[in-house]
PDB file of C-alpha atoms and ligand atoms in Angstrom:
ATOM      1  CA  UNK A   1     155.008 120.067  84.180  1.00 35.00           C
ATOM      2  CA  UNK A   2     157.086 123.189  83.800  1.00 36.00           C
ATOM      3  CA  UNK A   3     155.854 126.541  84.830  1.00 37.00           C
ATOM      4  CA  UNK A   4     159.287 128.121  84.541  1.00 36.00           C
ATOM      5  CA  UNK A   5     158.985 130.811  81.157  1.00 35.00           C
ATOM      6  CA  UNK A   6     158.238 128.223  78.597  1.00 39.00           C
ATOM      7  CA  UNK A   7     155.354 128.159  76.400  1.00 44.00           C
ATOM      8  CA  UNK A   8     152.234 126.233  77.691  1.00 47.00           C
ATOM      9  CA  UNK A   9     150.641 123.777  75.463  1.00 54.00           C
ATOM     10  CA  UNK A  10     146.815 124.290  74.492  1.00 56.00           C
ATOM     11  CA  UNK A  11     145.475 120.921  75.944  1.00 55.00           C
ATOM     12  CA  UNK A  12     148.169 121.364  78.969  1.00 58.00           C
ATOM     13  CA  UNK A  13     146.537 125.308  79.366  1.00 59.00           C
ATOM     14  CA  UNK A  14     143.073 124.192  79.714  1.00 61.00           C
ATOM     15  CA  UNK A  15     143.495 121.475  82.297  1.00 59.00           C
ATOM     16  CA  UNK A  16     145.762 123.881  84.203  1.00 58.00           C
ATOM     17  CA  UNK A  17     143.157 126.534  84.136  1.00 59.00           C
ATOM     18  CA  UNK A  18     140.709 124.256  85.650  1.00 58.00           C
ATOM     19  CA  UNK A  19     143.254 122.785  88.270  1.00 56.00           C
ATOM     20  CA  UNK A  20     144.268 126.586  89.256  1.00 57.00           C
ATOM     21  CA  UNK A  21     140.757 127.343  89.815  1.00 56.00           C
ATOM     22  CA  UNK A  22     139.405 124.594  91.798  1.00 54.00           C
ATOM     23  CA  UNK A  23     142.246 125.351  94.134  1.00 54.00           C
ATOM     24  CA  UNK A  24     142.147 128.597  94.290  1.00 52.00           C
ATOM     25  CA  UNK A  25     138.028 128.756  94.469  1.00 58.00           C
ATOM     26  CA  UNK A  26     137.858 128.779  98.372  1.00 59.00           C
ATOM     27  CA  UNK A  27     140.640 131.514  98.975  1.00 71.00           C
ATOM     28  CA  UNK A  28     139.810 133.408  95.893  1.00 75.00           C
ATOM     29  CA  UNK A  29     138.424 136.692  97.937  1.00 75.00           C
ATOM     30  CA  UNK A  30     140.759 136.649 100.264  1.00 80.00           C
ATOM     31  CA  UNK A  31     144.109 136.464  97.783  1.00 82.00           C
ATOM     32  CA  UNK A  32     142.035 139.235  95.450  1.00 85.00           C
ATOM     33  CA  UNK A  33     142.144 141.755  98.103  1.00 85.00           C
ATOM     34  CA  UNK A  34     146.069 140.448  99.492  1.00 86.00           C
ATOM     35  CA  UNK A  35     147.427 140.993  95.679  1.00 87.00           C
ATOM     36  CA  UNK A  36     145.704 143.908  94.688  1.00 89.00           C
ATOM     37  CA  UNK A  37     145.517 145.605  97.806  1.00 89.00           C
ATOM     38  CA  UNK A  38     142.133 145.722  97.679  1.00 90.00           C
ATOM     39  CA  UNK A  39     142.050 147.696  94.238  1.00 94.00           C
ATOM     40  CA  UNK A  40     140.255 144.796  92.667  1.00 93.00           C
ATOM     41  CA  UNK A  41     137.418 146.355  94.214  1.00 94.00           C
ATOM     42  CA  UNK A  42     137.392 149.591  92.600  1.00 96.00           C
ATOM     43  CA  UNK A  43     138.448 148.232  89.279  1.00 97.00           C
ATOM     44  CA  UNK A  44     135.007 146.748  89.331  1.00 97.00           C
ATOM     45  CA  UNK A  45     132.889 149.635  89.978  1.00 97.00           C
ATOM     46  CA  UNK A  46     134.762 151.135  87.123  1.00 98.00           C
ATOM     47  CA  UNK A  47     133.877 148.365  84.878  1.00 98.00           C
ATOM     48  CA  UNK A  48     130.026 148.601  86.240  1.00 98.00           C
ATOM     49  CA  UNK A  49     129.926 152.628  86.265  1.00 97.00           C
ATOM     50  CA  UNK A  50     131.021 152.516  82.258  1.00 97.00           C
ATOM     51  CA  UNK A  51     128.437 149.506  81.420  1.00 97.00           C
ATOM     52  CA  UNK A  52     125.605 151.696  82.905  1.00 95.00           C
ATOM     53  CA  UNK A  53     123.238 149.409  83.495  1.00 96.00           C
ATOM     54  CA  UNK A  54     119.649 149.774  83.486  1.00 93.00           C
ATOM     55  CA  UNK A  55     116.344 148.448  84.764  1.00 92.00           C
ATOM     56  CA  UNK A  56     114.897 145.482  82.242  1.00 94.00           C
ATOM     57  CA  UNK A  57     118.383 145.065  80.748  1.00 96.00           C
ATOM     58  CA  UNK A  58     119.757 141.714  79.696  1.00 97.00           C
ATOM     59  CA  UNK A  59     123.138 141.395  80.847  1.00 98.00           C
ATOM     60  CA  UNK A  60     125.835 138.447  80.561  1.00 98.00           C
ATOM     61  CA  UNK A  61     128.710 138.294  82.852  1.00 98.00           C
ATOM     62  CA  UNK A  62     130.696 135.729  81.650  1.00 98.00           C
ATOM     63  CA  UNK A  63     133.754 134.166  83.849  1.00 97.00           C
ATOM     64  CA  UNK A  64     131.823 135.686  86.451  1.00 96.00           C
ATOM     65  CA  UNK A  65     131.639 132.565  89.069  1.00 89.00           C
ATOM     66  CA  UNK A  66     132.449 134.810  92.484  1.00 89.00           C
ATOM     67  CA  UNK A  67     129.458 136.732  91.338  1.00 94.00           C
ATOM     68  CA  UNK A  68     131.370 140.110  92.125  1.00 94.00           C
ATOM     69  CA  UNK A  69     130.496 141.779  88.955  1.00 97.00           C
ATOM     70  CA  UNK A  70     126.743 140.637  89.078  1.00 97.00           C
ATOM     71  CA  UNK A  71     125.914 142.029  92.055  1.00 96.00           C
ATOM     72  CA  UNK A  72     127.466 145.407  91.765  1.00 96.00           C
ATOM     73  CA  UNK A  73     124.877 145.966  88.395  1.00 96.00           C
ATOM     74  CA  UNK A  74     122.385 144.808  90.489  1.00 94.00           C
ATOM     75  CA  UNK A  75     122.996 147.534  92.979  1.00 93.00           C
ATOM     76  CA  UNK A  76     123.600 149.600  90.484  1.00 94.00           C
ATOM     77  CA  UNK A  77     120.326 149.227  88.957  1.00 92.00           C
ATOM     78  CA  UNK A  78     118.640 149.197  92.136  1.00 87.00           C
ATOM     79  CA  UNK A  79     119.585 152.579  93.208  1.00 86.00           C
ATOM     80  CA  UNK A  80     118.213 154.253  89.752  1.00 71.00           C
ATOM     81  CA  UNK A  81     115.364 156.315  90.741  1.00 61.00           C
ATOM     82  CA  UNK A  82     112.311 154.201  89.274  1.00 59.00           C
ATOM     83  CA  UNK A  83     109.692 156.540  89.437  1.00 56.00           C
ATOM     84  CA  UNK A  84     111.877 158.987  87.372  1.00 61.00           C
ATOM     85  CA  UNK A  85     112.192 156.315  84.762  1.00 61.00           C
ATOM     86  CA  UNK A  86     108.941 154.499  84.905  1.00 61.00           C
ATOM     87  CA  UNK A  87     107.679 156.529  82.317  1.00 58.00           C
ATOM     88  CA  UNK A  88     109.904 155.281  79.820  1.00 56.00           C
ATOM     89  CA  UNK A  89     110.327 152.005  80.550  1.00 58.00           C
ATOM     90  CA  UNK A  90     106.783 150.778  81.321  1.00 55.00           C
ATOM     91  CA  UNK A  91     107.155 147.778  79.590  1.00 53.00           C
ATOM     92  CA  UNK A  92     110.878 147.145  80.937  1.00 52.00           C
ATOM     93  CA  UNK A  93     110.130 147.085  84.801  1.00 51.00           C
ATOM     94  CA  UNK A  94     112.632 146.133  86.734  1.00 50.00           C
ATOM     95  CA  UNK A  95     111.448 142.242  87.751  1.00 60.00           C
ATOM     96  CA  UNK A  96     112.261 141.916  84.141  1.00 87.00           C
ATOM     97  CA  UNK A  97     115.959 142.445  84.400  1.00 93.00           C
ATOM     98  CA  UNK A  98     118.065 139.505  83.939  1.00 96.00           C
ATOM     99  CA  UNK A  99     121.770 139.135  84.836  1.00 97.00           C
ATOM    100  CA  UNK A 100     123.099 135.630  83.721  1.00 98.00           C
ATOM    101  CA  UNK A 101     126.380 134.398  85.489  1.00 98.00           C
ATOM    102  CA  UNK A 102     128.353 131.932  83.357  1.00 98.00           C
ATOM    103  CA  UNK A 103     131.336 130.454  84.352  1.00 97.00           C
ATOM    104  CA  UNK A 104     133.114 127.183  83.290  1.00 96.00           C
ATOM    105  CA  UNK A 105     134.308 126.041  86.955  1.00 93.00           C
ATOM    106  CA  UNK A 106     130.798 124.420  89.092  1.00 93.00           C
ATOM    107  CA  UNK A 107     133.364 125.475  92.244  1.00 89.00           C
ATOM    108  CA  UNK A 108     133.525 128.975  91.009  1.00 90.00           C
ATOM    109  CA  UNK A 109     129.728 129.289  90.848  1.00 93.00           C
ATOM    110  CA  UNK A 110     128.952 127.832  93.978  1.00 91.00           C
ATOM    111  CA  UNK A 111     131.279 130.441  95.559  1.00 88.00           C
ATOM    112  CA  UNK A 112     129.205 132.925  93.850  1.00 92.00           C
ATOM    113  CA  UNK A 113     125.900 131.466  94.770  1.00 92.00           C
ATOM    114  CA  UNK A 114     126.951 131.083  98.334  1.00 90.00           C
ATOM    115  CA  UNK A 115     127.784 135.271  98.598  1.00 90.00           C
ATOM    116  CA  UNK A 116     124.414 135.481  97.025  1.00 93.00           C
ATOM    117  CA  UNK A 117     122.875 133.593  99.984  1.00 91.00           C
ATOM    118  CA  UNK A 118     124.950 135.983 102.608  1.00 90.00           C
ATOM    119  CA  UNK A 119     123.378 139.057 100.659  1.00 89.00           C
ATOM    120  CA  UNK A 120     120.063 137.771 100.824  1.00 88.00           C
ATOM    121  CA  UNK A 121     120.025 137.080  97.027  1.00 85.00           C
ATOM    122  CA  UNK A 122     119.759 133.669  96.862  1.00 78.00           C
ATOM    123  CA  UNK A 123     116.142 133.884  95.441  1.00 79.00           C
ATOM    124  CA  UNK A 124     116.329 137.136  93.347  1.00 84.00           C
ATOM    125  CA  UNK A 125     114.603 136.830  90.303  1.00 87.00           C
ATOM    126  CA  UNK A 126     117.257 138.628  88.539  1.00 93.00           C
ATOM    127  CA  UNK A 127     120.464 136.628  88.850  1.00 95.00           C
ATOM    128  CA  UNK A 128     120.727 133.240  86.593  1.00 96.00           C
ATOM    129  CA  UNK A 129     123.464 131.123  87.468  1.00 96.00           C
ATOM    130  CA  UNK A 130     124.619 129.377  84.125  1.00 97.00           C
ATOM    131  CA  UNK A 131     127.636 126.961  84.179  1.00 97.00           C
ATOM    132  CA  UNK A 132     129.412 127.106  80.477  1.00 97.00           C
ATOM    133  CA  UNK A 133     132.223 128.236  78.481  1.00 98.00           C
ATOM    134  CA  UNK A 134     132.953 131.533  76.801  1.00 98.00           C
ATOM    135  CA  UNK A 135     134.154 129.891  73.675  1.00 98.00           C
ATOM    136  CA  UNK A 136     130.754 128.177  73.160  1.00 98.00           C
ATOM    137  CA  UNK A 137     128.021 129.850  74.617  1.00 98.00           C
ATOM    138  CA  UNK A 138     124.410 128.621  75.028  1.00 97.00           C
ATOM    139  CA  UNK A 139     122.857 131.678  74.872  1.00 98.00           C
ATOM    140  CA  UNK A 140     120.889 133.148  71.630  1.00 98.00           C
ATOM    141  CA  UNK A 141     121.908 135.430  69.081  1.00 98.00           C
ATOM    142  CA  UNK A 142     121.354 138.866  69.852  1.00 98.00           C
ATOM    143  CA  UNK A 143     119.674 138.362  73.054  1.00 98.00           C
ATOM    144  CA  UNK A 144     121.983 140.523  75.230  1.00 98.00           C
ATOM    145  CA  UNK A 145     122.132 144.433  75.963  1.00 98.00           C
ATOM    146  CA  UNK A 146     125.576 144.034  77.741  1.00 98.00           C
ATOM    147  CA  UNK A 147     128.219 141.287  78.337  1.00 98.00           C
ATOM    148  CA  UNK A 148     131.114 141.724  80.645  1.00 98.00           C
ATOM    149  CA  UNK A 149     133.894 139.557  81.090  1.00 98.00           C
ATOM    150  CA  UNK A 150     136.260 140.367  84.549  1.00 97.00           C
ATOM    151  CA  UNK A 151     139.791 138.910  84.545  1.00 95.00           C
ATOM    152  CA  UNK A 152     138.192 135.892  82.837  1.00 95.00           C
ATOM    153  CA  UNK A 153     139.640 135.962  79.192  1.00 97.00           C
ATOM    154  CA  UNK A 154     143.608 136.024  79.704  1.00 94.00           C
ATOM    155  CA  UNK A 155     142.865 131.988  80.722  1.00 88.00           C
ATOM    156  CA  UNK A 156     140.830 130.905  77.864  1.00 94.00           C
ATOM    157  CA  UNK A 157     142.258 128.567  75.071  1.00 94.00           C
ATOM    158  CA  UNK A 158     141.155 130.539  72.512  1.00 97.00           C
ATOM    159  CA  UNK A 159     140.708 134.383  72.517  1.00 98.00           C
ATOM    160  CA  UNK A 160     139.006 134.995  69.405  1.00 98.00           C
ATOM    161  CA  UNK A 161     136.330 132.212  70.065  1.00 98.00           C
ATOM    162  CA  UNK A 162     135.265 134.251  73.188  1.00 98.00           C
ATOM    163  CA  UNK A 163     134.803 137.552  71.190  1.00 98.00           C
ATOM    164  CA  UNK A 164     133.202 135.981  68.333  1.00 98.00           C
ATOM    165  CA  UNK A 165     130.796 134.618  70.985  1.00 98.00           C
ATOM    166  CA  UNK A 166     130.306 137.551  72.562  1.00 98.00           C
ATOM    167  CA  UNK A 167     129.382 139.445  69.168  1.00 98.00           C
ATOM    168  CA  UNK A 168     127.257 136.862  68.541  1.00 98.00           C
ATOM    169  CA  UNK A 169     124.988 137.117  71.489  1.00 98.00           C
ATOM    170  CA  UNK A 170     124.906 140.866  71.414  1.00 98.00           C
ATOM    171  CA  UNK A 171     121.878 142.730  70.586  1.00 98.00           C
ATOM    172  CA  UNK A 172     123.116 145.499  67.960  1.00 98.00           C
ATOM    173  CA  UNK A 173     123.668 148.567  70.344  1.00 97.00           C
ATOM    174  CA  UNK A 174     124.773 146.280  72.748  1.00 98.00           C
ATOM    175  CA  UNK A 175     128.316 146.837  74.496  1.00 98.00           C
ATOM    176  CA  UNK A 176     130.819 144.370  75.466  1.00 98.00           C
ATOM    177  CA  UNK A 177     133.466 145.183  78.259  1.00 98.00           C
ATOM    178  CA  UNK A 178     136.518 143.350  79.422  1.00 98.00           C
ATOM    179  CA  UNK A 179     138.432 144.416  82.830  1.00 98.00           C
ATOM    180  CA  UNK A 180     141.929 142.379  82.386  1.00 97.00           C
ATOM    181  CA  UNK A 181     145.259 142.799  84.145  1.00 96.00           C
ATOM    182  CA  UNK A 182     147.705 144.251  81.467  1.00 96.00           C
ATOM    183  CA  UNK A 183     151.183 145.773  80.473  1.00 96.00           C
ATOM    184  CA  UNK A 184     152.822 148.357  82.415  1.00 95.00           C
ATOM    185  CA  UNK A 185     155.087 150.452  80.178  1.00 85.00           C
ATOM    186  CA  UNK A 186     156.062 153.375  82.611  1.00 90.00           C
ATOM    187  CA  UNK A 187     159.419 152.709  82.950  1.00 88.00           C
ATOM    188  CA  UNK A 188     160.053 152.625  86.867  1.00 93.00           C
ATOM    189  CA  UNK A 189     157.049 151.698  87.814  1.00 94.00           C
ATOM    190  CA  UNK A 190     157.308 148.786  85.205  1.00 94.00           C
ATOM    191  CA  UNK A 191     160.156 147.214  86.999  1.00 93.00           C
ATOM    192  CA  UNK A 192     158.655 147.517  90.125  1.00 94.00           C
ATOM    193  CA  UNK A 193     155.552 145.965  89.149  1.00 94.00           C
ATOM    194  CA  UNK A 194     157.590 143.169  87.453  1.00 92.00           C
ATOM    195  CA  UNK A 195     159.372 142.526  90.993  1.00 93.00           C
ATOM    196  CA  UNK A 196     156.031 142.453  92.537  1.00 92.00           C
ATOM    197  CA  UNK A 197     154.527 139.861  89.908  1.00 92.00           C
ATOM    198  CA  UNK A 198     157.268 137.245  89.777  1.00 91.00           C
ATOM    199  CA  UNK A 199     158.967 137.564  93.261  1.00 92.00           C
ATOM    200  CA  UNK A 200     155.826 138.777  95.539  1.00 92.00           C
ATOM    201  CA  UNK A 201     152.573 137.367  94.192  1.00 92.00           C
ATOM    202  CA  UNK A 202     153.945 133.381  94.097  1.00 92.00           C
ATOM    203  CA  UNK A 203     155.135 134.291  97.725  1.00 93.00           C
ATOM    204  CA  UNK A 204     152.110 135.327  99.040  1.00 90.00           C
ATOM    205  CA  UNK A 205     150.214 132.454  97.048  1.00 89.00           C
ATOM    206  CA  UNK A 206     152.385 129.851  98.761  1.00 91.00           C
ATOM    207  CA  UNK A 207     151.660 132.202 102.009  1.00 89.00           C
ATOM    208  CA  UNK A 208     147.845 132.394 101.493  1.00 85.00           C
ATOM    209  CA  UNK A 209     146.754 129.901  99.680  1.00 82.00           C
ATOM    210  CA  UNK A 210     149.784 127.220 100.238  1.00 86.00           C
ATOM    211  CA  UNK A 211     150.254 127.396  96.563  1.00 87.00           C
ATOM    212  CA  UNK A 212     153.121 128.884  94.767  1.00 91.00           C
ATOM    213  CA  UNK A 213     152.797 127.175  91.094  1.00 91.00           C
ATOM    214  CA  UNK A 214     149.350 128.474  90.740  1.00 87.00           C
ATOM    215  CA  UNK A 215     150.316 131.955  91.262  1.00 88.00           C
ATOM    216  CA  UNK A 216     153.417 131.689  89.559  1.00 91.00           C
ATOM    217  CA  UNK A 217     150.939 130.490  86.450  1.00 90.00           C
ATOM    218  CA  UNK A 218     149.075 133.280  86.749  1.00 88.00           C
ATOM    219  CA  UNK A 219     151.704 135.529  86.815  1.00 92.00           C
ATOM    220  CA  UNK A 220     153.157 134.340  83.668  1.00 93.00           C
ATOM    221  CA  UNK A 221     149.445 134.589  81.824  1.00 93.00           C
ATOM    222  CA  UNK A 222     149.808 138.170  82.223  1.00 93.00           C
ATOM    223  CA  UNK A 223     152.921 138.442  80.243  1.00 93.00           C
ATOM    224  CA  UNK A 224     151.416 136.414  77.591  1.00 93.00           C
ATOM    225  CA  UNK A 225     148.486 138.409  77.169  1.00 96.00           C
ATOM    226  CA  UNK A 226     148.122 140.503  74.408  1.00 97.00           C
ATOM    227  CA  UNK A 227     149.101 144.171  74.658  1.00 97.00           C
ATOM    228  CA  UNK A 228     146.334 146.730  75.232  1.00 98.00           C
ATOM    229  CA  UNK A 229     146.628 147.873  71.521  1.00 98.00           C
ATOM    230  CA  UNK A 230     147.133 144.381  70.319  1.00 98.00           C
ATOM    231  CA  UNK A 231     143.818 142.749  72.026  1.00 98.00           C
ATOM    232  CA  UNK A 232     141.780 146.154  70.973  1.00 98.00           C
ATOM    233  CA  UNK A 233     142.408 145.377  67.197  1.00 98.00           C
ATOM    234  CA  UNK A 234     141.348 141.705  68.135  1.00 98.00           C
ATOM    235  CA  UNK A 235     138.389 143.362  69.257  1.00 98.00           C
ATOM    236  CA  UNK A 236     137.719 144.963  66.076  1.00 98.00           C
ATOM    237  CA  UNK A 237     138.842 141.862  64.276  1.00 98.00           C
ATOM    238  CA  UNK A 238     135.815 140.448  65.876  1.00 98.00           C
ATOM    239  CA  UNK A 239     133.578 143.263  64.394  1.00 98.00           C
ATOM    240  CA  UNK A 240     133.022 145.132  67.227  1.00 98.00           C
ATOM    241  CA  UNK A 241     133.626 149.141  66.582  1.00 98.00           C
ATOM    242  CA  UNK A 242     134.136 152.117  68.393  1.00 98.00           C
ATOM    243  CA  UNK A 243     136.681 150.318  70.280  1.00 98.00           C
ATOM    244  CA  UNK A 244     138.872 151.768  72.752  1.00 98.00           C
ATOM    245  CA  UNK A 245     140.443 150.958  76.165  1.00 98.00           C
ATOM    246  CA  UNK A 246     141.364 152.824  79.454  1.00 98.00           C
ATOM    247  CA  UNK A 247     144.148 151.809  81.588  1.00 97.00           C
ATOM    248  CA  UNK A 248     144.108 152.019  85.053  1.00 96.00           C
ATOM    249  CA  UNK A 249     147.071 152.368  87.656  1.00 94.00           C
ATOM    250  CA  UNK A 250     149.138 152.688  84.602  1.00 94.00           C
ATOM    251  CA  UNK A 251     148.023 149.501  82.898  1.00 96.00           C
ATOM    252  CA  UNK A 252     148.129 147.183  85.649  1.00 95.00           C
ATOM    253  CA  UNK A 253     145.039 146.596  84.436  1.00 97.00           C
ATOM    254  CA  UNK A 254     142.672 147.820  81.169  1.00 98.00           C
ATOM    255  CA  UNK A 255     138.837 148.393  80.789  1.00 98.00           C
ATOM    256  CA  UNK A 256     138.478 147.121  77.019  1.00 98.00           C
ATOM    257  CA  UNK A 257     135.068 148.726  75.310  1.00 98.00           C
ATOM    258  CA  UNK A 258     133.436 147.633  72.182  1.00 98.00           C
ATOM    259  CA  UNK A 259     130.227 148.126  70.455  1.00 98.00           C
ATOM    260  CA  UNK A 260     128.155 145.911  68.221  1.00 98.00           C
ATOM    261  CA  UNK A 261     125.685 147.962  65.899  1.00 96.00           C
TER     262      UNK A 261
HETATM  263  N1  LIG B 301     135.108 137.455  86.965  1.00 60.78           N
HETATM  264  C1  LIG B 301     135.511 137.132  88.288  1.00 60.78           C
HETATM  265  C2  LIG B 301     136.275 137.862  89.181  1.00 60.78           C
HETATM  266  O1  LIG B 301     136.476 139.347  88.549  1.00 60.78           O
HETATM  267  O2  LIG B 301     136.161 137.947  90.399  1.00 60.78           O
HETATM  268  C3  LIG B 301     136.440 135.986  88.443  1.00 60.78           C
HETATM  269  C4  LIG B 301     137.367 135.958  87.768  1.00 60.78           C
HETATM  270  S1  LIG B 301     138.417 134.430  87.868  1.00 60.78           S
HETATM  271  C5  LIG B 301     140.292 134.995  88.047  1.00 60.78           C
HETATM  272  C6  LIG B 301     138.256 133.807  86.186  1.00 60.78           C
HETATM  273  C7  LIG B 301     137.152 133.024  86.043  1.00 60.78           C
HETATM  274  O3  LIG B 301     137.218 132.253  84.705  1.00 60.78           O
HETATM  275  C8  LIG B 301     137.188 131.408  87.037  1.00 60.78           C
HETATM  276  O4  LIG B 301     135.908 131.811  87.793  1.00 60.78           O
HETATM  277  C9  LIG B 301     137.423 130.396  86.112  1.00 60.78           C
HETATM  278  O5  LIG B 301     136.056 129.385  86.388  1.00 60.78           O
HETATM  279  C10 LIG B 301     136.637 131.212  84.753  1.00 60.78           C
HETATM  280  N2  LIG B 301     136.685 130.460  83.290  1.00 60.78           N
HETATM  281  C11 LIG B 301     137.921 129.913  82.966  1.00 60.78           C
HETATM  282  N3  LIG B 301     137.950 129.614  81.738  1.00 60.78           N
HETATM  283  C12 LIG B 301     136.482 129.996  81.471  1.00 60.78           C
HETATM  284  C13 LIG B 301     135.708 129.698  79.979  1.00 60.78           C
HETATM  285  N4  LIG B 301     136.609 129.265  79.132  1.00 60.78           N
HETATM  286  N5  LIG B 301     134.315 129.906  80.174  1.00 60.78           N
HETATM  287  C14 LIG B 301     133.878 130.723  81.265  1.00 60.78           C
HETATM  288  N6  LIG B 301     134.710 131.036  82.332  1.00 60.78           N
HETATM  289  C15 LIG B 301     135.908 130.333  82.766  1.00 60.78           C
END
């Protein structure tokens, strides 16, 4: 397979993503920290703070294998002052909170389950691990208060299908939030970032994970992903309203948001 700058055909793409994440799963946490200099933690914090999780919510985190986003949502809900909320949320007690972690790759889900175990959350009734495809979700229409996807939509075969499914499963009033590596437009910073992604990332991939090609592929997938504005218009086309995005670190990542009404 040629990784170069050539287009990757669709069938190849899904197969390659499977390979990438199987080979990457065990090194996943370490690589995230090394490549982003720990920043991915802050980006995920930002995503969850925008979500504004609440006790009793039904939330779906797609491509969430590592549990990174789900654990943050749970922690945020646990930190809410329940006494203050008890009156308004009588029928919505904390125990009803459901956070579904959906991922297509069982290896990634196992990484997440192992990490849940390390945190003493393996039997937590709010966490539900589901193997499934973002393009064809097994959840019912109008069943979720929130939907998140962090560093996941870039690698799917049909972005439109993922957005349509997100819109389908959300309740009216539910929010879609997507955290993704995006496009830097600030001139000098862009050149530095290009150098970092084309030269440094594959080298780190080789050094830390012993796998240059997978990381080269990841860098290319960032280039091919639609611009912030284009992606925002795709979200609107899927039926979402009040679509907006926030760039972090000059567009290295962006958080896109939309509401279903
Ligand atoms: N959300 C986690 C995080 O931010 O740490 C994991 C992100 S990881 C880069 C991308 C994940 O997307 C992988 O776990 C992969 O298995 C999953 N994935 C890829 N294609 C998918 C699809 N069609 N449906 C569901 N998950 C998918």
